[in-house]
Coordinates of C-alpha atoms in Angstrom, one line a residue:
X1276 CA -28.2 14.5 -81.7
X1277 CA -30.8 14.0 -78.8
X1278 CA -32.0 16.1 -76.0
X1279 CA -33.5 19.5 -75.8
X1280 CA -33.6 20.1 -79.6
X1281 CA -35.6 17.0 -80.4
X1282 CA -37.7 16.9 -77.2
X1283 CA -38.6 20.6 -77.1
X1284 CA -37.6 22.7 -80.1
X1285 CA -38.5 20.4 -82.9
X1286 CA -42.3 20.4 -82.0
X1287 CA -42.2 24.1 -81.3
X1288 CA -40.6 25.0 -84.6
X1289 CA -43.0 22.8 -86.5
X1290 CA -45.9 24.5 -84.7
X1291 CA -44.8 27.9 -85.9
X1292 CA -44.2 27.1 -89.6
X1293 CA -40.7 25.8 -89.7
X1294 CA -39.8 22.6 -91.6
X1295 CA -36.5 20.6 -91.4
X1296 CA -33.9 21.5 -94.1
X1297 CA -31.3 18.7 -93.5
X1298 CA -29.0 19.7 -96.4
X1299 CA -28.5 23.3 -95.1
X1300 CA -25.5 23.5 -92.9
X1301 CA -24.8 27.2 -93.4
X1302 CA -23.8 27.7 -89.7
X1303 CA -22.0 24.4 -89.2
X1304 CA -22.6 20.8 -90.2
X1305 CA -23.2 19.6 -86.6
X1306 CA -26.3 21.6 -86.3
X1307 CA -29.9 21.1 -87.6
X1308 CA -31.3 23.7 -89.9
X1309 CA -35.0 24.6 -90.2
X1310 CA -36.6 26.6 -93.0
X1311 CA -39.7 28.8 -92.6
X1312 CA -42.6 27.8 -94.8
X1313 CA -43.2 30.3 -97.6
X1314 CA -46.8 30.9 -96.5
X1315 CA -45.5 32.0 -93.1
X1316 CA -42.3 33.8 -94.1
X1317 CA -38.8 33.2 -95.2
X1318 CA -35.4 32.4 -93.7
X1319 CA -33.8 29.8 -91.4
X1320 CA -33.4 28.7 -87.8
X1321 CA -30.2 26.8 -87.0
X1322 CA -29.8 24.8 -83.8
X1323 CA -27.1 22.7 -82.2
X1324 CA -27.5 20.9 -78.9
X1325 CA -25.5 18.5 -76.6
X1326 CA -27.9 16.1 -75.1
X1327 CA -29.9 17.7 -72.3
X1328 CA -27.1 20.1 -71.4
X1329 CA -27.3 23.1 -73.7
X1330 CA -28.2 24.4 -77.1
X1331 CA -27.0 27.1 -79.5
X1332 CA -29.4 28.7 -81.9
X1333 CA -28.9 31.2 -84.8
X1334 CA -32.0 33.0 -86.2
X1335 CA -32.2 34.6 -89.7
X1336 CA -35.8 34.8 -90.7
X1337 CA -38.8 37.1 -91.1
X1338 CA -42.6 36.6 -91.0
X1339 CA -45.1 37.7 -93.7
X1340 CA -47.4 39.2 -91.1
X1341 CA -47.1 40.5 -87.6
X1342 CA -46.6 37.3 -85.6
X1343 CA -47.3 36.7 -81.9
X1344 CA -45.3 33.9 -80.4
X1345 CA -46.4 32.5 -77.1
X1346 CA -44.7 29.4 -75.6
X1347 CA -43.3 28.0 -72.4
X1348 CA -39.6 28.0 -72.4
X1349 CA -38.1 25.0 -70.6
X1350 CA -36.2 25.6 -67.4
X1351 CA -33.0 27.1 -68.7
X1352 CA -30.7 30.1 -68.6
X1353 CA -30.8 32.0 -71.9
X1354 CA -28.4 34.7 -73.3
X1355 CA -29.0 36.2 -76.8
X1356 CA -27.6 39.0 -79.0
X1357 CA -29.9 40.5 -81.6
X1358 CA -28.4 42.0 -84.7
X1359 CA -31.7 42.9 -86.3
X1360 CA -35.2 42.9 -84.7
X1361 CA -38.5 44.7 -84.6
X1362 CA -41.0 43.7 -82.0
X1363 CA -42.1 43.8 -78.4
X1364 CA -42.0 41.5 -75.4
X1365 CA -45.1 41.2 -73.4
X1366 CA -45.7 40.8 -69.6
X1367 CA -43.8 42.9 -68.9
X1368 CA -44.0 45.0 -72.0
X1369 CA -40.6 46.0 -73.5
X1370 CA -39.4 46.8 -76.9
X1371 CA -36.9 44.4 -78.4
X1372 CA -33.7 46.2 -79.5
X1373 CA -30.8 45.2 -81.6
X1374 CA -27.2 45.6 -80.4
X1375 CA -27.9 44.5 -76.8
X1376 CA -27.1 41.4 -74.8
X1377 CA -30.2 39.9 -73.3
X1378 CA -30.6 37.3 -70.6
X1379 CA -33.7 35.4 -69.7
X1380 CA -34.5 32.7 -67.0
X1381 CA -37.0 30.2 -68.5
X1382 CA -39.3 27.8 -66.9
X1383 CA -41.4 30.1 -64.8
X1384 CA -43.9 31.8 -67.1
X1385 CA -45.0 31.8 -70.7
X1386 CA -42.8 33.8 -73.0
X1387 CA -44.8 36.2 -75.2
X1388 CA -43.4 38.3 -78.0
X1389 CA -44.8 40.1 -81.1
X1390 CA -42.5 40.1 -84.1
X1391 CA -43.2 42.7 -86.8
X1392 CA -43.8 41.6 -90.3
X1393 CA -41.0 41.5 -93.0
X1394 CA -38.3 42.7 -90.6
X1395 CA -35.5 40.1 -90.3
X1396 CA -34.9 38.5 -86.9
X1397 CA -31.1 38.0 -86.9
X1398 CA -29.7 36.7 -83.6
X1399 CA -27.3 34.3 -81.9
X1400 CA -28.0 32.7 -78.5
X1401 CA -27.2 30.0 -76.0
X1402 CA -29.5 28.2 -73.6
X1403 CA -28.1 26.2 -70.7
X1404 CA -30.2 23.7 -68.8
X1405 CA -30.2 22.7 -65.1
X1406 CA -28.6 19.4 -66.1
X1407 CA -25.5 21.5 -66.9
X1408 CA -25.4 24.3 -64.5
X1409 CA -26.8 22.4 -61.4
X1410 CA -25.8 18.8 -61.9
X1411 CA -22.7 18.7 -64.1
X1412 CA -20.9 21.9 -62.8
X1413 CA -21.8 21.2 -59.2
X1414 CA -20.3 17.8 -59.4
X1415 CA -17.2 19.0 -61.2
X1416 CA -16.5 22.0 -58.9
X1417 CA -18.2 21.3 -55.6
X1418 CA -15.9 23.6 -53.5
X1419 CA -16.4 26.7 -55.7
X1420 CA -19.8 26.1 -57.3
X1421 CA -22.2 29.1 -57.4
X1422 CA -25.7 28.9 -58.8
X1423 CA -25.7 31.3 -61.8
X1424 CA -29.5 31.8 -62.0
X1425 CA -29.5 35.2 -60.1
X1426 CA -26.6 36.4 -62.2
X1427 CA -28.7 35.8 -65.4
X1428 CA -31.8 37.4 -63.8
X1429 CA -29.9 40.5 -62.7
X1430 CA -28.2 41.2 -66.0
X1431 CA -31.5 41.2 -67.9
X1432 CA -30.5 43.5 -70.8
X1433 CA -27.4 45.5 -71.4
X1434 CA -25.4 47.2 -74.1
X1435 CA -22.2 47.1 -72.0
X1436 CA -21.0 43.6 -72.3
X1437 CA -18.3 43.5 -75.0
X1438 CA -16.8 40.2 -73.9
X1439 CA -20.1 38.4 -74.5
X1440 CA -20.6 40.2 -77.7
X1441 CA -17.3 38.9 -78.9
X1442 CA -17.9 35.4 -77.7
X1443 CA -21.3 35.2 -79.6
X1444 CA -19.7 36.6 -82.7
X1445 CA -17.1 33.9 -82.6
X1446 CA -19.8 31.2 -82.2
X1447 CA -21.8 32.6 -85.1
X1448 CA -18.8 32.5 -87.5
X1449 CA -17.5 29.1 -86.5
X1450 CA -17.8 26.2 -89.0
X1451 CA -15.8 23.3 -87.4
X1452 CA -16.6 19.6 -87.7
X1453 CA -16.3 16.4 -85.8
X1454 CA -15.1 16.2 -82.2
X1455 CA -13.2 19.5 -82.5
X1456 CA -16.4 21.3 -83.1
X1457 CA -18.2 19.5 -80.2
X1458 CA -15.3 20.5 -77.8
X1459 CA -15.4 24.1 -79.2
X1460 CA -19.1 24.5 -78.6
X1461 CA -18.8 23.1 -75.1
X1462 CA -16.0 25.4 -74.2
X1463 CA -17.9 28.4 -75.5
X1464 CA -20.9 27.5 -73.4
X1465 CA -18.7 27.2 -70.3
X1466 CA -17.0 30.5 -71.1
X1467 CA -20.3 32.3 -71.6
X1468 CA -21.5 31.0 -68.2
X1469 CA -18.3 32.2 -66.5
X1470 CA -18.6 35.6 -68.2
X1471 CA -22.1 36.1 -66.8
X1472 CA -21.0 35.2 -63.3
X1473 CA -18.0 37.5 -63.5
X1474 CA -20.1 40.3 -65.0
X1475 CA -22.5 40.2 -62.0
X1476 CA -19.6 40.3 -59.5
X1477 CA -18.4 43.6 -61.1
X1478 CA -21.8 45.3 -60.8
X1479 CA -22.9 47.0 -57.7
X1480 CA -26.4 45.6 -57.6
X1481 CA -28.4 46.5 -54.5
X1482 CA -30.9 43.9 -53.2
X1483 CA -32.9 46.7 -51.5
X1484 CA -36.3 47.0 -53.1
X1485 CA -38.0 50.4 -53.6
X1486 CA -40.6 51.6 -51.2
X1487 CA -44.1 51.5 -52.6
X1488 CA -44.3 55.3 -52.7
X1489 CA -41.0 55.6 -54.6
X1490 CA -42.2 52.9 -57.0
X1491 CA -45.4 54.8 -57.7
X1492 CA -43.4 58.0 -58.3
X1493 CA -41.0 56.3 -60.8
X1494 CA -44.0 54.9 -62.6
X1495 CA -45.4 58.4 -62.8
X1496 CA -42.1 59.6 -64.3
X1497 CA -42.3 56.8 -66.9
X1498 CA -45.9 57.7 -67.8
X1499 CA -44.8 61.3 -68.2
X1500 CA -41.9 60.3 -70.5
X1501 CA -44.2 58.2 -72.6
X1502 CA -46.3 61.3 -73.3
X1503 CA -43.4 63.7 -73.8
X1504 CA -40.7 61.6 -75.3
X1505 CA -40.5 63.8 -78.5
X1506 CA -39.6 67.0 -76.6
X1507 CA -36.8 68.1 -74.3
X1508 CA -37.3 66.7 -70.8
X1509 CA -34.9 68.2 -68.3
X1510 CA -33.8 65.8 -65.6
X1511 CA -34.6 68.5 -63.0
X1512 CA -38.3 68.4 -64.0
X1513 CA -38.4 64.6 -63.7
X1514 CA -36.8 64.9 -60.3
X1515 CA -39.5 67.3 -59.2
X1516 CA -42.2 64.9 -60.5
X1517 CA -40.6 62.1 -58.6
X1518 CA -40.0 64.2 -55.5
X1519 CA -36.4 62.9 -55.2
X1520 CA -32.9 64.0 -56.1
X1521 CA -31.5 63.3 -59.5
X1522 CA -29.1 60.6 -58.3
X1523 CA -31.8 58.7 -56.6
X1524 CA -34.1 59.2 -59.5
X1525 CA -31.6 57.7 -62.0
X1526 CA -30.7 54.7 -59.9
X1527 CA -34.4 54.0 -59.0
X1528 CA -35.6 54.3 -62.6
X1529 CA -33.0 51.8 -63.8
X1530 CA -33.9 49.5 -61.0
X1531 CA -37.5 49.5 -62.0
X1532 CA -37.2 49.5 -65.8
X1533 CA -33.8 48.0 -66.4
X1534 CA -32.5 50.9 -68.5
X1535 CA -31.5 54.5 -68.1
X1536 CA -34.0 57.4 -68.6
X1537 CA -32.2 58.3 -71.8
X1538 CA -32.5 54.7 -73.1
X1539 CA -36.2 54.6 -72.1
X1540 CA -36.8 57.8 -74.1
X1541 CA -35.0 56.4 -77.1
X1542 CA -37.0 53.2 -77.0
X1543 CA -40.2 55.2 -77.1
X1544 CA -38.9 57.3 -80.0
X1545 CA -37.8 54.2 -82.0
X1546 CA -41.1 52.4 -81.5
X1547 CA -42.9 55.5 -82.9
X1548 CA -40.4 55.7 -85.7
X1549 CA -41.1 52.1 -86.7
X1550 CA -44.8 52.8 -86.9
X1551 CA -44.3 56.0 -89.0
X1552 CA -41.9 54.3 -91.4
X1553 CA -44.3 51.3 -91.9
X1554 CA -47.6 53.2 -92.0
X1555 CA -47.0 56.6 -93.4
X1556 CA -45.2 58.3 -96.3
X1557 CA -43.5 60.9 -94.2
X1558 CA -39.9 61.7 -95.3
X1559 CA -37.1 60.6 -93.0
X1560 CA -36.3 64.1 -91.9
X1561 CA -40.0 64.7 -91.0
X1562 CA -40.1 61.5 -88.9
X1563 CA -36.8 62.5 -87.2
X1564 CA -38.3 65.9 -86.2
X1565 CA -41.6 64.3 -85.2
X1566 CA -40.0 62.0 -82.6
X1567 CA -37.6 64.6 -81.3
X1568 CA -34.4 64.6 -83.4
X1569 CA -33.1 67.7 -85.1
X1570 CA -31.2 65.9 -87.8
X1571 CA -32.1 62.9 -89.9
X1572 CA -28.4 61.6 -89.7
X1573 CA -28.6 61.4 -85.9
X1574 CA -32.0 59.6 -86.1
X1575 CA -30.7 57.2 -88.7
X1576 CA -27.6 56.4 -86.6
X1577 CA -29.8 55.6 -83.5
X1578 CA -32.4 53.7 -85.5
X1579 CA -29.8 51.4 -87.0
X1580 CA -28.3 50.8 -83.6
X1581 CA -31.7 49.9 -82.3
X1582 CA -33.0 47.7 -85.1
X1583 CA -30.0 46.8 -87.1
X1584 CA -31.4 48.5 -90.2
X1585 CA -31.3 52.0 -91.6
X1586 CA -34.7 53.8 -91.7
X1587 CA -35.1 53.4 -95.5
X1588 CA -34.2 49.7 -95.3
X1589 CA -36.8 49.2 -92.6
X1590 CA -39.5 51.1 -94.6
X1591 CA -38.8 49.0 -97.7
X1592 CA -39.0 45.8 -95.8
X1593 CA -42.0 46.8 -93.7
X1594 CA -44.1 47.9 -96.8
X1595 CA -43.2 44.8 -98.8
X1596 CA -46.3 42.9 -99.9

């Protein structure tokens, strides 16, 4: 196997403590498996690539210490589903969440992320290079070709993409061999690309940018929420702060931050919950009340949806020596 794996990911993985594990084909014999060195962490990183066209990667590892990854992604279109994660993306800052479909357009700026110690990174993703989506597809379908870059950029992150969730699950569980497996992987990459393009068509995305005054007001709302996320924040109060109607407030907020106001509040609550679970001995019920939930069961449900782990599981892993 040649192409993006050997040219780009092999040096990158070695740099961050991964070593080849050629006898491990847990996710399929066509791929290459890498094992994290014990002094850095534990777990594996499986990759499969077709020349310089695309690669598929499956993560199942954790670091011994909080780990900052900074690297230049090659020019590509990336789509990933996290099943378990605890960390933050930087520039712009955003909490990583499990259970969502995330797209990323590589090749324009360094990718920076902090991964929290001991918490498993479990994910499945696809990366598609320009050699596939610009050269190959354009030659195959010149009359109907449409560049998918903007579709990937606009999706960004969503919890409402069941078709992609299903596709990635099928990829993760597949164990084929030989030419049948090569054709299967290639068909799934093409299907993923078509799903993203179709998904964008269904969304009513406006190209109109916010006026600078409206942008400042939305940022003020976000700052207010960051300070008051643990309490009840009526939408009417936020509308007063933003000096706009509730409908405009909701659409403008999502345009700026890529999530709803409710999701933004939950992200802030979950980030604080992770800290309290890892660095204090507060009981789960106390943590739930501290961050704004009246019942520990509701908190546990949302925390598992966000990280892929129950609060007690997270605490046990986070405090592991």
